Tab-separated table of C-alpha atoms in Angstrom:
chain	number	residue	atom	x	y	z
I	1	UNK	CA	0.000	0.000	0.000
I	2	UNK	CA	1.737	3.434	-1.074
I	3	UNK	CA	0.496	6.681	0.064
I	4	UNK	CA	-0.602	8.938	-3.094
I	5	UNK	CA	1.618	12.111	-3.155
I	6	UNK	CA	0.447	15.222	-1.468
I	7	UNK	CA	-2.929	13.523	-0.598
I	8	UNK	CA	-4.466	11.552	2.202
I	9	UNK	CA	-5.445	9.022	-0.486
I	10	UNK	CA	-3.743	5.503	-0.720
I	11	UNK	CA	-3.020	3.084	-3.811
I	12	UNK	CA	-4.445	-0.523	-3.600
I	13	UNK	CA	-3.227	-2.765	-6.467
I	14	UNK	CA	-5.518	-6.057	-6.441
I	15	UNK	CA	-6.564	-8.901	-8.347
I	16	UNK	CA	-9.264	-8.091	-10.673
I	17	UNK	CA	-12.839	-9.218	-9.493
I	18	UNK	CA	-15.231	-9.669	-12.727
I	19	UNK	CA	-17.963	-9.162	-10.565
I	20	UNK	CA	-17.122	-6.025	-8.692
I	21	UNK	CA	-14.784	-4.255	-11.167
I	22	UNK	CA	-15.693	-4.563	-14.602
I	23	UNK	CA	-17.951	-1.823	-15.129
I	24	UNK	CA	-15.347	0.646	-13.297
I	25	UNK	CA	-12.454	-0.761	-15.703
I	26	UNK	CA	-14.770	-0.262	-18.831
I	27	UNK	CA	-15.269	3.486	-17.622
I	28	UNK	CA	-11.063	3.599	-17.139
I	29	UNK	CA	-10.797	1.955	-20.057
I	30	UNK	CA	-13.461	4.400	-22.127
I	31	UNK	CA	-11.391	7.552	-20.912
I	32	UNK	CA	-7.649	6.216	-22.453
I	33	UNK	CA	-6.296	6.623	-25.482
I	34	UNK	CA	-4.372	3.648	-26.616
I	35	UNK	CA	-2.545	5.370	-30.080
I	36	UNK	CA	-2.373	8.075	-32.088
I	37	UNK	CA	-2.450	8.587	-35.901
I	38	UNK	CA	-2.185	11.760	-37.534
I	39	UNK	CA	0.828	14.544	-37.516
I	40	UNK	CA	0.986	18.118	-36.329
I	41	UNK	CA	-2.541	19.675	-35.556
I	42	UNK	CA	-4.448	16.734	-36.803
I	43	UNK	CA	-3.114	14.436	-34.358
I	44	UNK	CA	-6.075	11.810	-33.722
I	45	UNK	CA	-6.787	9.705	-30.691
I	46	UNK	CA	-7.122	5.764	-31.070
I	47	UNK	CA	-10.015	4.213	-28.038
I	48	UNK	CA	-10.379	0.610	-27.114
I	49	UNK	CA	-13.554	-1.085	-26.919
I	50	UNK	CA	-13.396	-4.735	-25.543
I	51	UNK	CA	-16.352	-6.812	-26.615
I	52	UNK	CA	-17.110	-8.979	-23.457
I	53	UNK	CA	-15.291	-8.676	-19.878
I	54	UNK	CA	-12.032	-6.570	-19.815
I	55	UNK	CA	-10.522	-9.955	-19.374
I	56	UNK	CA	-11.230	-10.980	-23.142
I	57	UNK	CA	-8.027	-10.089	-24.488
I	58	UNK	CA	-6.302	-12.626	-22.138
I	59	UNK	CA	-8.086	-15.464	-22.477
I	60	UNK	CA	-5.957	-17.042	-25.583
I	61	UNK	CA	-2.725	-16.710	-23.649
I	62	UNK	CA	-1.287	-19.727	-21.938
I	63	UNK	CA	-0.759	-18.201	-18.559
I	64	UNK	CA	-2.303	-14.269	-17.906
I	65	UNK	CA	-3.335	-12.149	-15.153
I	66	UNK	CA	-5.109	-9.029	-14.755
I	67	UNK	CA	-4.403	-6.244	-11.711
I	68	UNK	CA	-6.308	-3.120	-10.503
I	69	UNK	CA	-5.553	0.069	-9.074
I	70	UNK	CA	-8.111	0.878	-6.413
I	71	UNK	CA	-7.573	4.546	-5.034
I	72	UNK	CA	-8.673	4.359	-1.114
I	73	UNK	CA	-9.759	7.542	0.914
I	74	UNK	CA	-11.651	8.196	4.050
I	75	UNK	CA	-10.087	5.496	5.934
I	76	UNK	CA	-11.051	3.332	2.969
I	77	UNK	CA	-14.934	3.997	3.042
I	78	UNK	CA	-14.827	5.452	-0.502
I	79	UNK	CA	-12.625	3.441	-2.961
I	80	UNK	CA	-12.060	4.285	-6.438
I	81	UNK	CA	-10.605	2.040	-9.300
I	82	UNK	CA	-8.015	4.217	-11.087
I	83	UNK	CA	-6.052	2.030	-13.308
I	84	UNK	CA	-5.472	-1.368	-14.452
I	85	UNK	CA	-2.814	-3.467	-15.735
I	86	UNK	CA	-2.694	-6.918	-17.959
I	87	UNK	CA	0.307	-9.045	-18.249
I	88	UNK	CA	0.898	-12.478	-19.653
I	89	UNK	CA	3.859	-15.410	-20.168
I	90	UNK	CA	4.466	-17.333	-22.615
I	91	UNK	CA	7.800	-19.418	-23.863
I	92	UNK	CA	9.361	-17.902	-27.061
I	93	UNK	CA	12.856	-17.726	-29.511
I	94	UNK	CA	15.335	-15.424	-28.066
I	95	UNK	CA	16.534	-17.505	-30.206
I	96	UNK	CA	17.240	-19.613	-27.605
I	97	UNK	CA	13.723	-20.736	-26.128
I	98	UNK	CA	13.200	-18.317	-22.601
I	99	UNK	CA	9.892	-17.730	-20.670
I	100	UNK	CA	8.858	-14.157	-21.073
I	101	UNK	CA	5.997	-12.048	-20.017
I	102	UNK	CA	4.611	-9.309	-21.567
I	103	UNK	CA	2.782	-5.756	-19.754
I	104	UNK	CA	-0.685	-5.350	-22.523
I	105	UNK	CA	-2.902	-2.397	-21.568
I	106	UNK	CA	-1.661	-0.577	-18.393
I	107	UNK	CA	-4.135	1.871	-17.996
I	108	UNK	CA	-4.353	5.063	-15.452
I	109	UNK	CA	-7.465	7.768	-15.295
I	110	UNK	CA	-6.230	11.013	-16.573
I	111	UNK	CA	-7.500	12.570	-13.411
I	112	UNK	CA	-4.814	10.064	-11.516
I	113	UNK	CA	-1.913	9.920	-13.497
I	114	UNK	CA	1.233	11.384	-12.062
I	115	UNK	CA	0.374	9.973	-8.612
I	116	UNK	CA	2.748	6.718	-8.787
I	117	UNK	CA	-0.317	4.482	-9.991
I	118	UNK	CA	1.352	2.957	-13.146
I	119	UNK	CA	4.792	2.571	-11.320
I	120	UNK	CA	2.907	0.452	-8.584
I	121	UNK	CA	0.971	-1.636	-11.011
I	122	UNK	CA	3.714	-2.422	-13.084
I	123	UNK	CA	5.370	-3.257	-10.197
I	124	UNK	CA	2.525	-5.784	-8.878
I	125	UNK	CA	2.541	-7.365	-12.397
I	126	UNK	CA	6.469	-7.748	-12.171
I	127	UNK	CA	6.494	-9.809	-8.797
I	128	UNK	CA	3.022	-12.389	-10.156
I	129	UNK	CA	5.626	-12.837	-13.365
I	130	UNK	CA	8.407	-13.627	-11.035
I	131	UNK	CA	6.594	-15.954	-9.058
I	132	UNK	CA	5.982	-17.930	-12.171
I	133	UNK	CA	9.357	-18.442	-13.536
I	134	UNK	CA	9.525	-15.578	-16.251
I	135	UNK	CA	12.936	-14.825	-17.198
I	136	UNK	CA	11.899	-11.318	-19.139
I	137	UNK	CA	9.408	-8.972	-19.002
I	138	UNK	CA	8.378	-6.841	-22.138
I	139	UNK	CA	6.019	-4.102	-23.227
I	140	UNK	CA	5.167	-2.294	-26.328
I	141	UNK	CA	4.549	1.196	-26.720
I	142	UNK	CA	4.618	4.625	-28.670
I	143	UNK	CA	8.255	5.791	-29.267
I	144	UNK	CA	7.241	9.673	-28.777
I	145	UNK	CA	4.695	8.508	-25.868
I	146	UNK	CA	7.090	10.281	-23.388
I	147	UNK	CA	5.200	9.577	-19.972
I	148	UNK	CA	5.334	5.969	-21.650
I	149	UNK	CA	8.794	5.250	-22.048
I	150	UNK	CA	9.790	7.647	-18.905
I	151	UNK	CA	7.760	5.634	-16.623
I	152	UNK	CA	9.385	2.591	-18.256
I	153	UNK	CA	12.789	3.030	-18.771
I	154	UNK	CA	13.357	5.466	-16.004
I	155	UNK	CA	11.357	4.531	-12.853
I	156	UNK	CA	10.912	0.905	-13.979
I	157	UNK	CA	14.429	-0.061	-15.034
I	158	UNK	CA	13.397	-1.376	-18.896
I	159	UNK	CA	15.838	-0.702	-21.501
I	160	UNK	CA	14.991	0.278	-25.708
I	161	UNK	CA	15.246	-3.210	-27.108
I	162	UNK	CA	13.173	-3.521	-30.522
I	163	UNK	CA	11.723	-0.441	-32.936
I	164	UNK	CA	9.210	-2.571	-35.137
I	165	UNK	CA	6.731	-0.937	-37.875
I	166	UNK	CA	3.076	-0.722	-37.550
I	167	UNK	CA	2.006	-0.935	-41.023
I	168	UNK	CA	-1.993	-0.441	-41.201
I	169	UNK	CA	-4.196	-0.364	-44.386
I	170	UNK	CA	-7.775	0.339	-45.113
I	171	UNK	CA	-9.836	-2.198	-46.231
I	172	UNK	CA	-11.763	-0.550	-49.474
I	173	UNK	CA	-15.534	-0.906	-50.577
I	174	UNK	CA	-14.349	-2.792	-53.523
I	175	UNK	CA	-12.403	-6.049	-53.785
I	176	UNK	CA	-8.268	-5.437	-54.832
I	177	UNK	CA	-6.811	-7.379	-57.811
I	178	UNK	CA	-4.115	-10.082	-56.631
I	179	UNK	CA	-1.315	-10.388	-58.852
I	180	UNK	CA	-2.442	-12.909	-61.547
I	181	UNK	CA	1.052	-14.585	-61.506
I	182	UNK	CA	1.153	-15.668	-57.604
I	183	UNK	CA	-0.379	-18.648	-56.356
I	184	UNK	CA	-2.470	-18.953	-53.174
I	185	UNK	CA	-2.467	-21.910	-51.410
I	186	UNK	CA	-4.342	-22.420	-47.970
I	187	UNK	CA	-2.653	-24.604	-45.260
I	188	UNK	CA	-4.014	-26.618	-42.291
I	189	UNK	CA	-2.831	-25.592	-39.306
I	190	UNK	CA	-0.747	-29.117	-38.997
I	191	UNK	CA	1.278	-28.250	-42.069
I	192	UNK	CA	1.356	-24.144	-41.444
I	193	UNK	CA	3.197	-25.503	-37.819
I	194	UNK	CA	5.105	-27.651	-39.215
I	195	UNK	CA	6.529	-24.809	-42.188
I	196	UNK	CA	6.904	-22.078	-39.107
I	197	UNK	CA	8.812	-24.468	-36.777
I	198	UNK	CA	11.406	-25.819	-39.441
I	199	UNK	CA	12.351	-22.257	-41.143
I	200	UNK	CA	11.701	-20.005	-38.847
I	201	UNK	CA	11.841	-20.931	-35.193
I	202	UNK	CA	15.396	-20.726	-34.959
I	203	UNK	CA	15.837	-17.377	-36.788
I	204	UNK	CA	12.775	-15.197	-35.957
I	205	UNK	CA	12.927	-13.260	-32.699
I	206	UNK	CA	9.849	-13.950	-30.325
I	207	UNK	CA	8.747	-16.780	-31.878
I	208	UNK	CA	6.248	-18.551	-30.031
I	209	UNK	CA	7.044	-22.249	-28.725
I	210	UNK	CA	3.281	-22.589	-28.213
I	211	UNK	CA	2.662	-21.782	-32.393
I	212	UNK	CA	0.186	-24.620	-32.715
I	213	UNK	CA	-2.111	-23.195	-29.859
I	214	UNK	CA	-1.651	-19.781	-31.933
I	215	UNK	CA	-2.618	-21.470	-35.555
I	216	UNK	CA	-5.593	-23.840	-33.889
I	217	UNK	CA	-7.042	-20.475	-32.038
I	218	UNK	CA	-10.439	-20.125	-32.781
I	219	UNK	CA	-9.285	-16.627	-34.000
I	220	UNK	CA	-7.068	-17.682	-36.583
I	221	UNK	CA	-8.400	-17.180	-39.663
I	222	UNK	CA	-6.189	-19.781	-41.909
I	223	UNK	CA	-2.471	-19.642	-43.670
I	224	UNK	CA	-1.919	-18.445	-46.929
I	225	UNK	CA	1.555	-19.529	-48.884
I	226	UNK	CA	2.068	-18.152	-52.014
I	227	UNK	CA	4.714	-19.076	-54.825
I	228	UNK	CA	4.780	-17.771	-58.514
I	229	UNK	CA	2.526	-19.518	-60.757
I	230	UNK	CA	4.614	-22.700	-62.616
I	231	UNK	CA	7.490	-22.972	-60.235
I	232	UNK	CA	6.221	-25.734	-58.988
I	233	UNK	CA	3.429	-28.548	-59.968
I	234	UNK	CA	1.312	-27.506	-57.433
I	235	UNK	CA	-0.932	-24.384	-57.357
I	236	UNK	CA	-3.913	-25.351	-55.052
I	237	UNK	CA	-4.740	-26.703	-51.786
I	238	UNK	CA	-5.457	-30.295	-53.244
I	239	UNK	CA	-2.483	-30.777	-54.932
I	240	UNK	CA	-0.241	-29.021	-51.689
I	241	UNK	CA	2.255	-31.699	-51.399
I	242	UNK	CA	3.314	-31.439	-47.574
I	243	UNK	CA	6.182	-29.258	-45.777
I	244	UNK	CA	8.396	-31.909	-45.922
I	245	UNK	CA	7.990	-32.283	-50.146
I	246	UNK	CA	8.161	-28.332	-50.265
I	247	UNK	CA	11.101	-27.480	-48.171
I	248	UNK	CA	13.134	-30.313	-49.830
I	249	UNK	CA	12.149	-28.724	-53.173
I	250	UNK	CA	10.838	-25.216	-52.440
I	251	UNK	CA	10.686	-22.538	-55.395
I	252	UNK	CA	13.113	-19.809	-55.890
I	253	UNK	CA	10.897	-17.445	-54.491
I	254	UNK	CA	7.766	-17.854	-51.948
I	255	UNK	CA	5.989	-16.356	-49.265
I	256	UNK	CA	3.649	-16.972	-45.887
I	257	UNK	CA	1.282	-15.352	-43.754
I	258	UNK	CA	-1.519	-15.883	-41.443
I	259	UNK	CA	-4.436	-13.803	-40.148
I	260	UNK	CA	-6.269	-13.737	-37.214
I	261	UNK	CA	-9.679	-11.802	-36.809
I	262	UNK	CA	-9.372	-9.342	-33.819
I	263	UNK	CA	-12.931	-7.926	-34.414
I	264	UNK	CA	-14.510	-10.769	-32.313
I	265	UNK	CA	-12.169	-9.870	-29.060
I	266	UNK	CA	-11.876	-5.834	-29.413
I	267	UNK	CA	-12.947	-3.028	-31.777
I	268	UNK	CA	-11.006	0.586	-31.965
I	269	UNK	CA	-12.631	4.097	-33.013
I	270	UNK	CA	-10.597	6.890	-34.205
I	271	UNK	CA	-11.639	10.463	-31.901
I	272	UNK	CA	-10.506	13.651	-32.536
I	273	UNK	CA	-11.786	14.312	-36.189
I	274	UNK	CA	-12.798	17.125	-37.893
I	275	UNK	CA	-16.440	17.259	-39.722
I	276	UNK	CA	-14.467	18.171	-42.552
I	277	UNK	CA	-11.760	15.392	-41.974
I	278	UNK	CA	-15.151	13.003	-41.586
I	279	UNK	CA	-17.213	14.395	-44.309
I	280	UNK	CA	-13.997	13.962	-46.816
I	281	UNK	CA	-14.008	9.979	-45.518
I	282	UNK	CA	-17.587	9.679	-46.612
I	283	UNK	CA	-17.630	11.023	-49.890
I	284	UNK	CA	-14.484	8.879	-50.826
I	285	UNK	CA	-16.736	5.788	-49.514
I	286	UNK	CA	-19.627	6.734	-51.339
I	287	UNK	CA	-17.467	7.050	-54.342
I	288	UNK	CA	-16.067	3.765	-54.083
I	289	UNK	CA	-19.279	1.855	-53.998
I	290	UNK	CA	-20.653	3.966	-55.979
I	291	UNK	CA	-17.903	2.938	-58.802
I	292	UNK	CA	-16.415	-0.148	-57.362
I	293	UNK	CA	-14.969	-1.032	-61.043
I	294	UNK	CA	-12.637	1.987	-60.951
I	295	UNK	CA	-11.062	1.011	-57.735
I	296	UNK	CA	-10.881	4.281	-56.028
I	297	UNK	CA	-9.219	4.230	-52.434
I	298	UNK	CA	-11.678	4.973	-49.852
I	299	UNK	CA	-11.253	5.912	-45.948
I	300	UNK	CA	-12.714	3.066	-44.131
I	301	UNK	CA	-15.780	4.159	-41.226
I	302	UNK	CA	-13.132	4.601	-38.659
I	303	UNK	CA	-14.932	7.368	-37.066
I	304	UNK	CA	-16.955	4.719	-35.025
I	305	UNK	CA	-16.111	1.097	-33.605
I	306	UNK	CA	-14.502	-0.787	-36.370
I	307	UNK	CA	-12.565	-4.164	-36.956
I	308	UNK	CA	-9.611	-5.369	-37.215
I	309	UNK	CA	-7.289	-8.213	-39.096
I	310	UNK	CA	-3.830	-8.465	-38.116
I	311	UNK	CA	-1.379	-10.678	-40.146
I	312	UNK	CA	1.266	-12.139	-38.298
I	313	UNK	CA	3.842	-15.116	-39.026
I	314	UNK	CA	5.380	-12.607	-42.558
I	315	UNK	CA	8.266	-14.793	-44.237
I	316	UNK	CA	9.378	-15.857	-46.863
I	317	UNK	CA	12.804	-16.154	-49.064
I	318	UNK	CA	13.594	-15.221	-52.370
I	319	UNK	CA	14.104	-12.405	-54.887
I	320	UNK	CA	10.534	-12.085	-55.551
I	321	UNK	CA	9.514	-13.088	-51.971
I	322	UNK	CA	8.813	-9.168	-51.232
I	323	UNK	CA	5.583	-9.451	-54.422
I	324	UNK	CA	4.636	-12.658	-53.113
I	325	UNK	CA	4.069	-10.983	-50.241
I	326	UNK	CA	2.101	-8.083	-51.481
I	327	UNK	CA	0.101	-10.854	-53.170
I	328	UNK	CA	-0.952	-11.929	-49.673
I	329	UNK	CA	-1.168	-8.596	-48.364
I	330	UNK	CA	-3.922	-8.039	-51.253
I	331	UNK	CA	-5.735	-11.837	-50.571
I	332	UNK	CA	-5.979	-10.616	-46.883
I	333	UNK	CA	-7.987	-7.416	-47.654
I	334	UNK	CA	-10.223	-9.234	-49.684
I	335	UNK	CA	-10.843	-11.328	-46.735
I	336	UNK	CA	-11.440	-8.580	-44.417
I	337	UNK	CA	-13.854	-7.038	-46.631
I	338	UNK	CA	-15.930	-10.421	-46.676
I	339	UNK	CA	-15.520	-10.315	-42.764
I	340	UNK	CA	-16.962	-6.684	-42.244
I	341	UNK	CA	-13.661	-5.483	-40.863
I	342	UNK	CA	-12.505	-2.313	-42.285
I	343	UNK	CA	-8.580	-2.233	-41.291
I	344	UNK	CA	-5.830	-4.831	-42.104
I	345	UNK	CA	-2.387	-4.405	-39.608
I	346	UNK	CA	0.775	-5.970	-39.651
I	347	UNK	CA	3.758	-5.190	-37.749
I	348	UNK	CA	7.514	-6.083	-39.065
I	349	UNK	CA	10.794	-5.663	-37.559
I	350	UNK	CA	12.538	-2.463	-38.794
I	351	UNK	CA	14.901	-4.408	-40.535
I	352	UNK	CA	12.337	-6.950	-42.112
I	353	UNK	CA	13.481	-7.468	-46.305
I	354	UNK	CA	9.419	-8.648	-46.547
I	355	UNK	CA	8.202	-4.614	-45.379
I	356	UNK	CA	8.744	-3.591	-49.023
I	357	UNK	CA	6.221	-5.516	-50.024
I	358	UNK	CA	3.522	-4.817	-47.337
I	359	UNK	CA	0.932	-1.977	-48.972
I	360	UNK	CA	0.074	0.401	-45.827
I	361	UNK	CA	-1.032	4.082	-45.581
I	362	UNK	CA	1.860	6.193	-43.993
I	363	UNK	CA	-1.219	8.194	-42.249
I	364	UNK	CA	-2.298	5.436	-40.361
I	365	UNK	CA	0.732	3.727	-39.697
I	366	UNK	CA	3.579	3.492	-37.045
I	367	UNK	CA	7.339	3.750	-38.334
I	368	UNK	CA	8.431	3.114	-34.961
I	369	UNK	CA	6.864	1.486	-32.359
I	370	UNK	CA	9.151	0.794	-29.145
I	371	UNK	CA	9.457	-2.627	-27.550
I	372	UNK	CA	11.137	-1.506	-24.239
I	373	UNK	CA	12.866	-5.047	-22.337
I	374	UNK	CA	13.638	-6.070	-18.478
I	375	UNK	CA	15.690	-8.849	-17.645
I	376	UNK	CA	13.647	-10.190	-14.270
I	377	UNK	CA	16.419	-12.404	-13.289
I	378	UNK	CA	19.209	-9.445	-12.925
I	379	UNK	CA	16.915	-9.373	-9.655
I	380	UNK	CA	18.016	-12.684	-8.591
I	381	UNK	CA	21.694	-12.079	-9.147
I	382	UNK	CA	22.519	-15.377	-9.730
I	383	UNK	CA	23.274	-15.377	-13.379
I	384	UNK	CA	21.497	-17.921	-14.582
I	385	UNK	CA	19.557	-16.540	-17.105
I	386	UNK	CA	21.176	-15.074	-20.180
I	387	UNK	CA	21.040	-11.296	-21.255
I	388	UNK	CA	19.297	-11.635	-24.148
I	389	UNK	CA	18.485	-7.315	-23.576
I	390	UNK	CA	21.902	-6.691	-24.959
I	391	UNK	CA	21.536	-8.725	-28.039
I	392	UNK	CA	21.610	-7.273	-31.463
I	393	UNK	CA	18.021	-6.883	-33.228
I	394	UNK	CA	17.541	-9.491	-36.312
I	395	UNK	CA	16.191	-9.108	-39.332
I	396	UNK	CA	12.688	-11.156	-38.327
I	397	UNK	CA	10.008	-11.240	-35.545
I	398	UNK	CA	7.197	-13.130	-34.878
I	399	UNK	CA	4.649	-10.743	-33.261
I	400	UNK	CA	2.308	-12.915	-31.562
I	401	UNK	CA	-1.403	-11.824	-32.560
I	402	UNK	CA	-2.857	-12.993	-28.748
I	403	UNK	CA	-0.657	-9.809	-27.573
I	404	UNK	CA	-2.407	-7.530	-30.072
């Protein structure tokens, strides 16, 4: 229990209750932003809205927890839920396998914030991670979010590890041409596991030992490999020989992806808009269905709760593996637009070869998001674990979509 500065108040951080606290962490939740898109004076605010309890977006991790900040006054008559915090652990490629835990949606009330809340939450999160074995703890979050990464790497002892892209596109009111000359092959999840263990668990940063759980998710919307038409004999699911055939054979070039349907777990609205911005948006989508055949680009209804498809597991190898991917990238909107969701996101390591192929609107996407890293067992000083913080980035990562 910590003593709120310059106030009679205290800080409680607690277990959440479902039954007591979810309509006070909805209200928390309603009040923070959770992005930004825009530049200079049109800077626009990005809001959460969790379908279900606030617990939703944990329930596809293997091992999760969710903390509250409960603000106590009056001798603790009149208590107040000010923030909230969600962590998880998983196993993943460092390369080397290492448990890891990752901070997802730390949360204060604007009318708390400077008050040592987020300090003590993270804090609470840190020891439940300890007390399961984690070796790391991670989180992700805006590079010029300065109360962010101050809190972080200055009062929490995290260091700058990782600068991925957010690459974001609009899904359009008409369908996009893929490139005639790629195939598109769908794979079961047995032979999509069995493709991401043998090429890239060993190379790809973050890569989750748990992939099958990931690929047999409910949420996981299939995996798409693509190769250039007459490479090889195959070109459809039925005549898909097997991993083993293809990586003892594979084609110069190819590429893989998979996509998993965040729309049935959250939805985000863009705030902040002008009714000029808004009434620009609306003619371009009446345009576009209007005239689907002359494939005009359209702004999306972002202006009120909208989906969202991520694509995560990008790779591939190849001079042409960069197209193939676009080719994807283009299948995958199609998709979306079937599913209702009206935003397709990715995000790549800076140093990904793939990102030149990934179509994204600058205006909506993130050049550098910050990964910021803590090695929990420096706090056991018995130098067992290794310090993977101080390890060169790679060219790949696997960015798991249940941390999304």
């Amino acid at each position: 229990m910590a003593a709120a500065e310059g106030s009679h108040e205290v800080v409680v951080v607690r277990e959440y209750d479902r039954k007591t606290d979810r309509r006070a962490v909805e209200e928390v939740e309603e009040m923070c932003q959770v992005g930004r898109t825009g530049n200079g004076k049109h800077r626009l605010s990005l809001h959460t809205h969790l379908l279900g309890d606030p617990m939703s977006r944990l329930r596809n991790s293997p091992a999760s927890r969710m903390l509250v900040a409960e603000m106590a006054a009056d001798g603790g008559a009149r208590r107040q839920v000010v923030g909230m915090i969600r962590g998880c652990i998983k196993t993943v490629a460092s390369p080397m396998f290492a448990k890891l835990a990752y901070i997802l949606g730390l949360r204060v009330s604007p009318s708390h914030r400077r008050m040592g809340v987020g300090a003590k939450l993270v804090r609470g999160m840190e020891e439940w991670f300890r007390q399961n074995g984690a070796e790391y703890s991670y989180i992700a979050t805006e590079n010029d979010n300065r109360p962010s990464v101050n809190l972080f790497t200055k009062k929490c002892g995290y260091s700058k590890f990782r600068t991925p892209a957010i690459l974001v596109h609009p899904v359009f009111a008409h369908r996009v041409r893929v490139d005639a000359g790629a195939a598109v092959i769908r794979l079961g999840s047995a032979d999509a596991e069995a493709l991401y263990r043998r090429r890239f668990s060993s190379t790809t940063e973050f890569f989750p030992r748990d992939i099958d759980a990931v690929l047999n998710n409910k949420l996981s919307l299939g995996t798409f490999l693509a190769v250039p038409k007459g490479s090889t004999p195959y070109d459809s699911a039925e005549s898909w020989p097997g991993p083993d055939e293809f990586l003892a054979a594979r084609p110069e070039s190819w590429a893989v992806l998979s996509v998993w349907n965040c729309m049935e777990v959250f939805r985000l609205e863009v705030r902040g808009a002008s009714r000029v911005i808004k009434a620009l948006a609306r003619t371009t989508r009446l345009l576009d269905r209007a005239f689907p055949w002359l494939h005009l680009p359209s702004v999306p209804e972002v202006f009120r709760p909208f989906g969202l498809h991520f694509l995560y597991g990008l790779g591939g190898e190849g001079p042409g593996a960069a197209a193939l991917i676009r080719a994807l990238c283009w299948f995958s909107h199609n998709l979306a637009m079937d599913g209702g969701c009206s935003v397709v996101a990715t995000e790549v390591s800076c140093g990904e070869p793939l990102r030149l192929g990934i179509p994204h609107w600058k205006r909506l996407s993130c050049a550098e998001d910050l990964w910021c890293i803590k090695r929990l067992g420096d706090d056991y000083g018995d130098g067992s674990v290794g310090d993977w913080t101080k390890s060169p980035p790679g060219l790949s990562i696997f960015v798991d979509p249940r941390d999304i």
